[in-house]
Amino acid sequence: FFFNPYEGIAEAQESRGLGDVYKRQDLMHVRLSDESVCIGAPSPTDSYLNIPSIISAMEVTDSDAVHPGYGFLSENADFAEQVKNSGFSFIGPTAETIRMMGDKISAIEVMREAGVPTVPGSNGPLDENDARALELAREIGFPIIIKAAAGGGGRGMRVVYNETELLNSIKVSSTEAQSFFGSGIVYLEKFLENPRHVEIQVIGDGEGDAIHLGDRDCSLQRRHQKVLEEAPAPDIPDALRNEVAATCIQACKNMKYRGAGTLEFLYQDERFYFIEMNTRVQVEHPVTEMITGIDIIKEQIHIAFTGDTALIQDEIKPRGHALECRINAEDPSKNFQPSPGIISVCHQPSGFRTRVDGSIFQGYKITPYYDSMVCKLICHGRNRNEAIQRMLRSLDEFVIEGITTTIDLHKKLLTHKKFVESDFNVSWLDNEKII
Ligand code: ADP
């Protein structure tokens, strides 16, 4: 069953002036569930981020385990800990692992010890010593990036191009980090000017065994939000891919990693630089499922219940190429402002090697409470070109009326010379006027 933040709170909602509320039949995940429980009002802090409320829902339904999905509490160590202490299984890594990887400085340390390539940087937090900070920055070489140890979601980073801005920027970054993330600890890294974002999917059994499922390229981003992802990452020498993946496995073995995770890298001039690890399944995991034939969610659940994985590295043979387009309820012509509303017409594409992950339907109402991503379209092909052609055919078939979506943006992106030639980096989409 799923926890439902709506049902049963219509009156409370209306009395708080929050307007219309959802009923059971309005939400696909609730419709499909055998049972649903109200966990609070639509505002995430009242429901999906409300730990006591979720644990109570697990208790009243006599649950065995919780799958945290992505977003919300999926990388929250306190949640994982409280779930375990209440006698339930958390489908994911241990609270200790989540905590260790959630602190970017300790994550980098674990990776360095395992031989994972990292970005040249301060290798630890900055202290109050201004002279030392300047010395470090000179050693690393400008431009540098100041990052919050507890940062996330693309926030808490500041690029510095010369010495005069450095000390003030460190102070401002630390103050901001304190107010955003509750920790003012910051560190320095070399700022790479035109990297791609390449990540490696790993799965560990929690007992010291781990495998990888290859890589993905997620360089097409707007304001640090991924827009279109693909697997495998194009144009990387196989020997290099395999070498880096082997170091990722070593890191997972060292920390006895449990479940699915992703090591994120920047890739520039045929070199990988680790930036962070996500200790959950990611939005873009379907592209990896499509090329490996492995159901990552099933593996997560299997490992949580058995402490074992049946996956064997030598048997994993990625085939072909997969793309994922995130379909957002946003208006690209109005600076991507959210476009909530009711979907009046909905026709979803289908056919050979075409997959839609999502829960939209005709009559579905998109509220302003959550992320604007409403579904994902994933296509697989024998090679990258076939995957692109299949995606274009599927995007043409996709009809969503009543709201504005990013479907047209994807069509333009997929036919853009730079995309076709894989000639892009993480800042390309922010700087290119596609629509
Ligand atoms: P978050 O946890 O907030 O997502 P990340 O460390 O994953 O932060 O970085 C997010 C994005 O910021 C990266 O995908 C990349 O675009 C940019 N970035 C981060 N570190 C660097 C760096 N050292 N050089 C250049 N760009 C960077």
Tab-separated table of C-alpha atoms and ligand atoms in Angstrom:
chain	number	residue	atom	x	y	z
A	1	PHE	CA	0.000	0.000	0.000
A	2	PHE	CA	1.027	3.602	-0.218
A	3	PHE	CA	0.859	6.407	2.268
A	4	ASN	CA	-1.554	9.015	1.106
A	5	PRO	CA	-1.171	12.606	2.180
A	6	TYR	CA	-4.674	13.567	1.230
A	7	GLU	CA	-7.540	11.328	2.112
A	8	GLY	CA	-9.580	12.149	5.149
A	9	ILE	CA	-8.295	15.649	5.577
A	10	ALA	CA	-10.659	17.548	3.341
A	11	GLU	CA	-12.169	19.551	6.149
A	12	ALA	CA	-8.893	20.387	7.798
A	13	GLN	CA	-7.560	21.450	4.411
A	14	GLU	CA	-10.462	23.688	3.615
A	15	SER	CA	-10.424	25.281	7.051
A	16	ARG	CA	-6.733	26.120	6.520
A	17	GLY	CA	-7.573	27.740	3.225
A	18	LEU	CA	-5.582	25.198	1.202
A	19	GLY	CA	-8.375	24.761	-1.285
A	20	ASP	CA	-9.269	21.549	-3.099
A	21	VAL	CA	-8.004	18.220	-1.892
A	22	TYR	CA	-7.438	14.862	-3.498
A	23	LYS	CA	-9.687	11.885	-3.032
A	24	ARG	CA	-8.574	8.274	-3.280
A	25	GLN	CA	-9.593	7.979	-6.924
A	26	ASP	CA	-7.556	11.040	-7.894
A	27	LEU	CA	-4.150	9.430	-7.410
A	28	MET	CA	-2.931	6.427	-9.365
A	29	HIS	CA	-0.604	5.099	-6.654
A	30	VAL	CA	-3.416	5.211	-4.111
A	31	ARG	CA	-5.911	3.663	-6.537
A	32	LEU	CA	-3.534	0.768	-7.162
A	33	SER	CA	-2.847	0.136	-3.492
A	34	ASP	CA	-4.768	-2.340	-1.347
A	35	GLU	CA	-4.772	0.016	1.595
A	36	SER	CA	-3.919	3.678	2.119
A	37	VAL	CA	-3.300	5.752	5.213
A	38	CYS	CA	-3.445	9.508	5.627
A	39	ILE	CA	-0.042	10.773	6.745
A	40	GLY	CA	-0.844	14.499	6.848
A	41	ALA	CA	-1.568	17.560	4.734
A	42	PRO	CA	-0.112	18.020	1.220
A	43	SER	CA	2.737	20.258	2.317
A	44	PRO	CA	5.706	17.810	2.436
A	45	THR	CA	6.775	18.884	5.932
A	46	ASP	CA	3.349	17.771	7.183
A	47	SER	CA	3.351	14.405	5.405
A	48	TYR	CA	6.136	12.880	3.291
A	49	LEU	CA	8.812	14.442	5.520
A	50	ASN	CA	6.943	13.710	8.750
A	51	ILE	CA	8.849	10.753	10.259
A	52	PRO	CA	6.535	9.995	13.249
A	53	SER	CA	3.530	10.054	10.945
A	54	ILE	CA	5.091	7.560	8.500
A	55	ILE	CA	6.193	5.248	11.294
A	56	SER	CA	2.679	5.341	12.794
A	57	ALA	CA	1.281	4.424	9.366
A	58	MET	CA	3.673	1.452	9.259
A	59	GLU	CA	2.485	0.406	12.693
A	60	VAL	CA	-1.245	0.582	11.989
A	61	THR	CA	-0.841	-1.391	8.758
A	62	ASP	CA	1.518	-3.944	10.309
A	63	SER	CA	4.144	-3.293	7.631
A	64	ASP	CA	7.401	-5.217	7.241
A	65	ALA	CA	9.429	-2.617	5.386
A	66	VAL	CA	9.450	0.822	3.809
A	67	HIS	CA	10.831	1.685	0.373
A	68	PRO	CA	11.925	5.312	0.566
A	69	GLY	CA	11.879	5.944	-3.209
A	70	TYR	CA	13.831	9.035	-4.218
A	71	GLY	CA	13.477	12.548	-2.816
A	72	PHE	CA	11.867	13.265	0.561
A	73	LEU	CA	13.371	11.005	3.266
A	74	SER	CA	15.227	8.631	0.961
A	75	GLU	CA	18.671	9.841	2.068
A	76	ASN	CA	17.765	10.789	5.609
A	77	ALA	CA	19.869	8.815	8.097
A	78	ASP	CA	17.569	9.683	11.027
A	79	PHE	CA	14.618	8.212	9.161
A	80	ALA	CA	16.510	4.982	8.365
A	81	GLU	CA	17.529	4.763	12.020
A	82	GLN	CA	14.046	5.350	13.397
A	83	VAL	CA	12.528	2.835	10.981
A	84	LYS	CA	15.018	0.218	12.185
A	85	ASN	CA	14.579	1.110	15.876
A	86	SER	CA	10.818	0.741	15.468
A	87	GLY	CA	11.323	-2.846	14.278
A	88	PHE	CA	10.864	-2.391	10.506
A	89	SER	CA	13.182	-2.855	7.544
A	90	PHE	CA	14.473	0.147	5.650
A	91	ILE	CA	14.972	-0.800	1.995
A	92	GLY	CA	18.345	0.862	1.558
A	93	PRO	CA	21.737	1.192	3.223
A	94	THR	CA	22.284	1.435	6.981
A	95	ALA	CA	21.827	4.781	8.736
A	96	GLU	CA	25.612	4.895	9.322
A	97	THR	CA	26.355	4.568	5.602
A	98	ILE	CA	23.765	7.206	4.681
A	99	ARG	CA	25.263	9.567	7.265
A	100	MET	CA	28.828	8.938	6.099
A	101	MET	CA	27.967	9.542	2.418
A	102	GLY	CA	25.676	12.487	3.279
A	103	ASP	CA	28.720	14.330	4.571
A	104	LYS	CA	30.570	15.042	1.328
A	105	ILE	CA	33.911	15.348	3.103
A	106	SER	CA	33.736	11.916	4.737
A	107	ALA	CA	32.411	10.450	1.468
A	108	ILE	CA	35.447	11.769	-0.429
A	109	GLU	CA	37.731	10.286	2.223
A	110	VAL	CA	36.144	6.820	1.934
A	111	MET	CA	36.477	6.998	-1.860
A	112	ARG	CA	40.105	8.109	-1.812
A	113	GLU	CA	40.975	5.197	0.451
A	114	ALA	CA	39.410	2.779	-2.061
A	115	GLY	CA	41.336	4.297	-4.979
A	116	VAL	CA	38.349	6.124	-6.517
A	117	PRO	CA	39.622	9.205	-8.433
A	118	THR	CA	38.507	12.443	-6.716
A	119	VAL	CA	38.693	16.168	-7.535
A	120	PRO	CA	41.898	17.864	-6.330
A	121	GLY	CA	40.828	19.821	-3.266
A	122	SER	CA	41.276	20.677	0.386
A	123	ASN	CA	40.700	17.032	1.426
A	124	GLY	CA	38.892	18.164	4.513
A	125	PRO	CA	37.006	21.094	6.026
A	126	LEU	CA	38.342	24.635	5.957
A	127	ASP	CA	39.106	26.120	9.358
A	128	GLU	CA	39.271	29.782	10.363
A	129	ASN	CA	42.863	30.083	9.154
A	130	ASP	CA	42.708	32.581	6.239
A	131	ALA	CA	46.362	32.214	5.269
A	132	ARG	CA	45.950	28.430	5.031
A	133	ALA	CA	42.817	28.779	2.861
A	134	LEU	CA	44.658	31.060	0.463
A	135	GLU	CA	47.601	28.700	0.317
A	136	LEU	CA	45.304	25.747	-0.405
A	137	ALA	CA	43.485	27.622	-3.164
A	138	ARG	CA	46.803	28.566	-4.810
A	139	GLU	CA	47.945	24.949	-4.662
A	140	ILE	CA	44.688	23.708	-6.227
A	141	GLY	CA	44.683	26.545	-8.783
A	142	PHE	CA	41.827	28.921	-9.678
A	143	PRO	CA	38.990	28.683	-10.456
A	144	ILE	CA	37.953	26.775	-7.366
A	145	ILE	CA	34.542	25.825	-6.009
A	146	ILE	CA	33.540	26.200	-2.356
A	147	LYS	CA	31.136	23.465	-1.308
A	148	ALA	CA	29.071	22.809	1.800
A	149	ALA	CA	29.890	19.441	3.404
A	150	ALA	CA	26.180	18.926	4.080
A	151	GLY	CA	25.031	20.411	0.744
A	152	GLY	CA	22.636	18.821	-1.723
A	153	GLY	CA	20.153	19.486	-4.489
A	154	GLY	CA	22.601	21.677	-6.349
A	155	ARG	CA	22.694	24.223	-3.525
A	156	GLY	CA	25.516	25.357	-1.277
A	157	MET	CA	28.197	25.798	-3.979
A	158	ARG	CA	30.088	28.916	-5.025
A	159	VAL	CA	32.715	29.303	-7.742
A	160	VAL	CA	35.633	31.635	-7.086
A	161	TYR	CA	37.840	32.875	-9.918
A	162	ASN	CA	40.560	34.773	-8.089
A	163	GLU	CA	42.221	35.385	-4.739
A	164	THR	CA	40.544	38.693	-3.969
A	165	GLU	CA	37.101	37.069	-3.748
A	166	LEU	CA	38.228	33.979	-1.871
A	167	LEU	CA	38.053	34.796	1.832
A	168	ASN	CA	34.801	36.694	1.644
A	169	SER	CA	33.229	33.916	-0.455
A	170	ILE	CA	34.252	31.311	2.090
A	171	LYS	CA	32.568	33.311	4.871
A	172	VAL	CA	29.374	33.877	2.877
A	173	SER	CA	29.236	30.206	1.810
A	174	SER	CA	29.697	29.020	5.369
A	175	THR	CA	26.966	31.324	6.701
A	176	GLU	CA	24.583	30.203	3.944
A	177	ALA	CA	25.433	26.545	4.528
A	178	GLN	CA	24.684	26.993	8.229
A	179	SER	CA	21.234	28.375	7.509
A	180	PHE	CA	20.357	25.948	4.656
A	181	PHE	CA	21.821	22.722	5.962
A	182	GLY	CA	22.385	23.309	9.690
A	183	SER	CA	26.167	22.981	9.271
A	184	GLY	CA	28.559	25.722	8.254
A	185	ILE	CA	31.358	23.316	7.289
A	186	VAL	CA	32.723	24.035	3.799
A	187	TYR	CA	35.608	22.702	1.696
A	188	LEU	CA	37.446	23.580	-1.508
A	189	GLU	CA	37.665	21.742	-4.805
A	190	LYS	CA	39.142	22.507	-8.199
A	191	PHE	CA	36.354	23.886	-10.406
A	192	LEU	CA	36.290	21.945	-13.666
A	193	GLU	CA	35.224	24.249	-16.459
A	194	ASN	CA	33.536	21.948	-18.968
A	195	PRO	CA	32.952	18.517	-17.447
A	196	ARG	CA	30.287	15.960	-18.251
A	197	HIS	CA	28.310	14.315	-15.447
A	198	VAL	CA	28.875	10.560	-15.532
A	199	GLU	CA	27.695	8.221	-12.785
A	200	ILE	CA	28.120	4.561	-11.935
A	201	GLN	CA	25.308	2.357	-10.604
A	202	VAL	CA	26.338	-0.033	-7.846
A	203	ILE	CA	24.558	-2.698	-5.829
A	204	GLY	CA	25.922	-4.188	-2.610
A	205	ASP	CA	24.614	-7.030	-0.455
A	206	GLY	CA	25.549	-5.387	2.858
A	207	GLU	CA	27.983	-8.221	3.627
A	208	GLY	CA	30.957	-6.995	1.615
A	209	ASP	CA	30.005	-8.175	-1.867
A	210	ALA	CA	29.181	-5.626	-4.578
A	211	ILE	CA	28.681	-5.337	-8.336
A	212	HIS	CA	28.226	-2.461	-10.778
A	213	LEU	CA	25.694	-2.032	-13.572
A	214	GLY	CA	27.713	0.337	-15.724
A	215	ASP	CA	27.461	4.065	-16.220
A	216	ARG	CA	25.040	6.809	-17.235
A	217	ASP	CA	25.557	10.286	-18.635
A	218	CYS	CA	23.423	12.984	-17.003
A	219	SER	CA	25.151	16.081	-18.342
A	220	LEU	CA	21.988	17.616	-19.752
A	221	GLN	CA	20.930	19.696	-16.766
A	222	ARG	CA	19.124	22.951	-16.122
A	223	ARG	CA	20.149	24.709	-12.930
A	224	HIS	CA	21.692	21.440	-11.704
A	225	GLN	CA	18.442	19.525	-12.366
A	226	LYS	CA	18.840	16.624	-14.782
A	227	VAL	CA	16.689	16.839	-17.917
A	228	LEU	CA	17.655	13.864	-20.133
A	229	GLU	CA	19.852	10.906	-19.230
A	230	GLU	CA	21.407	8.049	-21.149
A	231	ALA	CA	23.233	4.772	-20.659
A	232	PRO	CA	25.969	3.961	-21.378
A	233	ALA	CA	27.752	7.324	-21.229
A	234	PRO	CA	28.893	7.993	-24.822
A	235	ASP	CA	32.503	8.162	-26.000
A	236	ILE	CA	34.396	6.867	-22.985
A	237	PRO	CA	37.181	4.330	-23.599
A	238	ASP	CA	36.023	0.952	-22.261
A	239	ALA	CA	39.256	0.337	-20.380
A	240	LEU	CA	38.746	3.588	-18.463
A	241	ARG	CA	35.091	2.839	-17.718
A	242	ASN	CA	35.999	-0.552	-16.331
A	243	GLU	CA	38.908	0.745	-14.324
A	244	VAL	CA	36.780	3.376	-12.554
A	245	ALA	CA	33.888	0.946	-12.015
A	246	ALA	CA	36.329	-1.447	-10.326
A	247	THR	CA	37.325	1.268	-7.833
A	248	CYS	CA	33.617	1.935	-7.128
A	249	ILE	CA	33.092	-1.725	-6.322
A	250	GLN	CA	36.113	-1.645	-4.035
A	251	ALA	CA	34.626	1.317	-2.140
A	252	CYS	CA	31.298	-0.511	-1.747
A	253	LYS	CA	33.059	-3.635	-0.523
A	254	ASN	CA	35.082	-1.616	2.002
A	255	MET	CA	31.983	-0.023	3.511
A	256	LYS	CA	29.834	-3.165	3.186
A	257	TYR	CA	27.371	-1.138	1.149
A	258	ARG	CA	23.791	-2.465	1.205
A	259	GLY	CA	21.344	-1.969	-1.661
A	260	ALA	CA	21.446	0.306	-4.705
A	261	GLY	CA	23.630	3.390	-4.877
A	262	THR	CA	25.270	5.726	-7.351
A	263	LEU	CA	28.716	7.242	-7.421
A	264	GLU	CA	28.583	10.551	-9.251
A	265	PHE	CA	31.591	11.796	-11.202
A	266	LEU	CA	32.602	14.731	-13.300
A	267	TYR	CA	34.342	13.594	-16.493
A	268	GLN	CA	36.717	15.842	-18.376
A	269	ASP	CA	39.671	15.192	-20.704
A	270	GLU	CA	39.340	11.419	-20.278
A	271	ARG	CA	39.511	11.604	-16.486
A	272	PHE	CA	36.931	10.800	-13.835
A	273	TYR	CA	36.558	12.900	-10.667
A	274	PHE	CA	34.269	11.630	-7.882
A	275	ILE	CA	31.938	14.298	-6.469
A	276	GLU	CA	29.376	12.463	-4.334
A	277	MET	CA	27.480	9.249	-3.676
A	278	ASN	CA	23.703	8.937	-3.659
A	279	THR	CA	22.595	6.242	-1.241
A	280	ARG	CA	19.259	5.543	-2.929
A	281	VAL	CA	17.802	4.609	-6.269
A	282	GLN	CA	17.898	7.510	-8.707
A	283	VAL	CA	15.273	8.980	-11.002
A	284	GLU	CA	17.340	7.879	-14.009
A	285	HIS	CA	17.773	4.225	-12.953
A	286	PRO	CA	15.495	2.929	-15.792
A	287	VAL	CA	18.147	3.585	-18.457
A	288	THR	CA	20.419	1.166	-16.625
A	289	GLU	CA	17.590	-1.358	-16.260
A	290	MET	CA	16.938	-1.166	-19.999
A	291	ILE	CA	20.521	-1.925	-21.019
A	292	THR	CA	21.235	-4.554	-18.345
A	293	GLY	CA	17.820	-6.242	-18.110
A	294	ILE	CA	18.017	-6.000	-14.316
A	295	ASP	CA	15.110	-4.701	-12.219
A	296	ILE	CA	16.942	-2.511	-9.697
A	297	ILE	CA	13.911	-2.027	-7.418
A	298	LYS	CA	13.400	-5.785	-7.184
A	299	GLU	CA	17.082	-6.176	-6.279
A	300	GLN	CA	16.757	-3.529	-3.564
A	301	ILE	CA	13.830	-5.371	-2.000
A	302	HIS	CA	15.511	-8.759	-2.371
A	303	ILE	CA	18.667	-7.570	-0.616
A	304	ALA	CA	16.703	-5.894	2.200
A	305	PHE	CA	14.885	-9.159	2.949
A	306	THR	CA	17.637	-11.717	2.342
A	307	GLY	CA	20.964	-9.886	2.792
A	308	ASP	CA	22.036	-11.510	-0.451
A	309	THR	CA	22.257	-10.701	-4.152
A	310	ALA	CA	22.037	-13.221	-6.948
A	311	LEU	CA	23.786	-10.846	-9.340
A	312	ILE	CA	27.179	-11.921	-10.662
A	313	GLN	CA	29.413	-9.325	-12.296
A	314	ASP	CA	30.530	-11.515	-15.190
A	315	GLU	CA	26.926	-12.254	-16.112
A	316	ILE	CA	26.007	-8.576	-16.457
A	317	LYS	CA	26.325	-7.688	-20.111
A	318	PRO	CA	24.892	-4.272	-21.018
A	319	ARG	CA	23.264	-4.235	-24.470
A	320	GLY	CA	22.405	-1.316	-26.711
A	321	HIS	CA	21.641	2.197	-25.592
A	322	ALA	CA	18.842	3.775	-23.527
A	323	LEU	CA	17.575	7.326	-23.104
A	324	GLU	CA	15.258	8.859	-20.520
A	325	CYS	CA	13.368	12.133	-21.009
A	326	ARG	CA	11.983	13.692	-17.852
A	327	ILE	CA	8.557	15.111	-18.671
A	328	ASN	CA	7.946	18.109	-16.427
A	329	ALA	CA	4.827	20.219	-15.994
A	330	GLU	CA	6.741	23.360	-16.871
A	331	ASP	CA	6.587	26.011	-19.543
A	332	PRO	CA	9.966	26.242	-21.319
A	333	SER	CA	8.896	29.470	-23.069
A	334	LYS	CA	8.254	31.108	-19.684
A	335	ASN	CA	11.603	30.305	-18.124
A	336	PHE	CA	10.393	26.843	-17.087
A	337	GLN	CA	7.843	28.149	-14.652
A	338	PRO	CA	5.669	25.347	-13.193
A	339	SER	CA	2.463	24.620	-15.066
A	340	PRO	CA	0.054	23.009	-12.596
A	341	GLY	CA	-3.494	22.159	-13.651
A	342	ILE	CA	-5.720	19.320	-14.814
A	343	ILE	CA	-4.633	16.997	-17.626
A	344	SER	CA	-7.615	17.149	-19.982
A	345	VAL	CA	-6.291	14.682	-22.580
A	346	CYS	CA	-3.627	12.043	-22.010
A	347	HIS	CA	-2.336	9.530	-24.509
A	348	GLN	CA	0.872	7.735	-23.608
A	349	PRO	CA	3.232	6.170	-26.156
A	350	SER	CA	3.884	2.443	-26.207
A	351	GLY	CA	5.489	-0.143	-28.427
A	352	PHE	CA	8.756	-1.967	-28.810
A	353	ARG	CA	11.350	-0.932	-26.189
A	354	THR	CA	9.307	2.065	-25.070
A	355	ARG	CA	8.506	2.554	-21.397
A	356	VAL	CA	6.607	5.225	-19.485
A	357	ASP	CA	7.221	5.503	-15.742
A	358	GLY	CA	4.665	7.700	-14.080
A	359	SER	CA	1.126	7.925	-12.840
A	360	ILE	CA	-0.602	10.530	-14.957
A	361	PHE	CA	-3.964	9.925	-16.599
A	362	GLN	CA	-6.815	11.873	-18.148
A	363	GLY	CA	-8.341	14.024	-15.377
A	364	TYR	CA	-5.206	13.939	-13.204
A	365	LYS	CA	-4.611	17.147	-11.300
A	366	ILE	CA	-1.068	18.463	-10.883
A	367	THR	CA	-0.701	20.516	-7.710
A	368	PRO	CA	1.997	23.049	-6.927
A	369	TYR	CA	3.045	21.089	-3.801
A	370	TYR	CA	5.590	18.749	-5.365
A	371	ASP	CA	8.366	18.540	-7.917
A	372	SER	CA	7.184	19.365	-11.429
A	373	MET	CA	8.273	16.027	-12.950
A	374	VAL	CA	5.077	14.169	-13.883
A	375	CYS	CA	6.482	11.142	-15.715
A	376	LYS	CA	9.496	9.769	-17.535
A	377	LEU	CA	9.733	8.355	-21.034
A	378	ILE	CA	12.428	5.743	-21.559
A	379	CYS	CA	13.446	4.188	-24.889
A	380	HIS	CA	15.967	1.500	-25.694
A	381	GLY	CA	17.685	0.907	-29.024
A	382	ARG	CA	20.360	-1.358	-30.468
A	383	ASN	CA	22.576	1.705	-30.557
A	384	ARG	CA	22.396	5.387	-29.612
A	385	ASN	CA	20.953	6.478	-32.936
A	386	GLU	CA	18.156	3.905	-32.814
A	387	ALA	CA	17.355	4.964	-29.228
A	388	ILE	CA	17.155	8.615	-30.380
A	389	GLN	CA	14.846	7.761	-33.298
A	390	ARG	CA	12.607	5.635	-31.075
A	391	MET	CA	12.451	8.419	-28.484
A	392	LEU	CA	11.449	10.948	-31.153
A	393	ARG	CA	8.706	8.610	-32.378
A	394	SER	CA	7.468	8.121	-28.801
A	395	LEU	CA	7.536	11.844	-27.996
A	396	ASP	CA	5.452	12.430	-31.140
A	397	GLU	CA	2.900	9.906	-29.886
A	398	PHE	CA	2.753	11.448	-26.409
A	399	VAL	CA	-0.270	13.738	-25.982
A	400	ILE	CA	-0.711	15.700	-22.752
A	401	GLU	CA	-3.237	18.528	-22.902
A	402	GLY	CA	-4.414	20.982	-20.257
A	403	ILE	CA	-0.940	21.737	-18.956
A	404	THR	CA	2.327	22.738	-20.613
A	405	THR	CA	5.125	20.162	-20.561
A	406	THR	CA	8.748	19.787	-21.614
A	407	ILE	CA	7.896	17.334	-24.447
A	408	ASP	CA	8.702	19.863	-27.187
A	409	LEU	CA	11.951	20.785	-25.491
A	410	HIS	CA	13.027	17.136	-25.654
A	411	LYS	CA	12.186	16.918	-29.368
A	412	LYS	CA	14.373	19.930	-30.061
A	413	LEU	CA	17.125	18.596	-27.830
A	414	LEU	CA	17.211	15.168	-29.477
A	415	THR	CA	17.601	16.650	-32.950
A	416	HIS	CA	20.190	19.238	-31.929
A	417	LYS	CA	23.535	18.661	-33.629
A	418	LYS	CA	25.409	18.968	-30.331
A	419	PHE	CA	23.274	16.266	-28.723
A	420	VAL	CA	23.456	13.957	-31.726
A	421	GLU	CA	27.246	14.256	-31.679
A	422	SER	CA	27.430	13.935	-27.845
A	423	ASP	CA	29.248	17.243	-27.849
A	424	PHE	CA	27.961	18.704	-24.569
A	425	ASN	CA	28.882	19.310	-20.953
A	426	VAL	CA	27.028	20.141	-17.725
A	427	SER	CA	26.639	23.840	-18.522
A	428	TRP	CA	25.655	23.504	-22.192
A	429	LEU	CA	21.880	23.407	-21.672
A	430	ASP	CA	21.911	26.355	-19.269
A	431	ASN	CA	23.706	28.457	-21.871
A	432	GLU	CA	21.989	27.230	-25.043
A	433	LYS	CA	18.654	28.672	-26.134
A	434	ILE	CA	16.839	25.504	-27.199
A	435	ILE	CA	13.296	26.909	-27.003
B	1	ADP	P1	24.527	18.241	-5.083
B	1	ADP	O1	24.671	17.251	-3.994
B	1	ADP	O2	24.018	19.546	-4.592
B	1	ADP	O3	23.800	17.718	-6.288
B	1	ADP	P2	27.091	17.793	-6.458
B	1	ADP	O4	28.374	17.723	-5.729
B	1	ADP	O5	26.511	16.511	-6.963
B	1	ADP	O6	26.022	18.595	-5.567
B	1	ADP	O7	27.237	18.778	-7.686
B	1	ADP	C1	26.138	19.149	-8.488
B	1	ADP	C2	26.593	19.740	-9.804
B	1	ADP	O8	27.447	20.882	-9.563
B	1	ADP	C3	27.420	18.814	-10.668
B	1	ADP	O9	26.628	17.953	-11.459
B	1	ADP	C4	28.210	19.822	-11.505
B	1	ADP	O10	27.371	20.319	-12.529
B	1	ADP	C5	28.497	20.947	-10.531
B	1	ADP	N1	29.807	20.749	-9.856
B	1	ADP	C6	30.018	20.189	-8.639
B	1	ADP	N2	31.341	20.153	-8.335
B	1	ADP	C7	32.000	20.713	-9.372
B	1	ADP	C8	33.390	20.955	-9.679
B	1	ADP	N3	34.377	20.627	-8.847
B	1	ADP	N4	33.682	21.534	-10.870
B	1	ADP	C9	32.698	21.879	-11.748
B	1	ADP	N5	31.377	21.666	-11.515
B	1	ADP	C10	31.021	21.101	-10.359
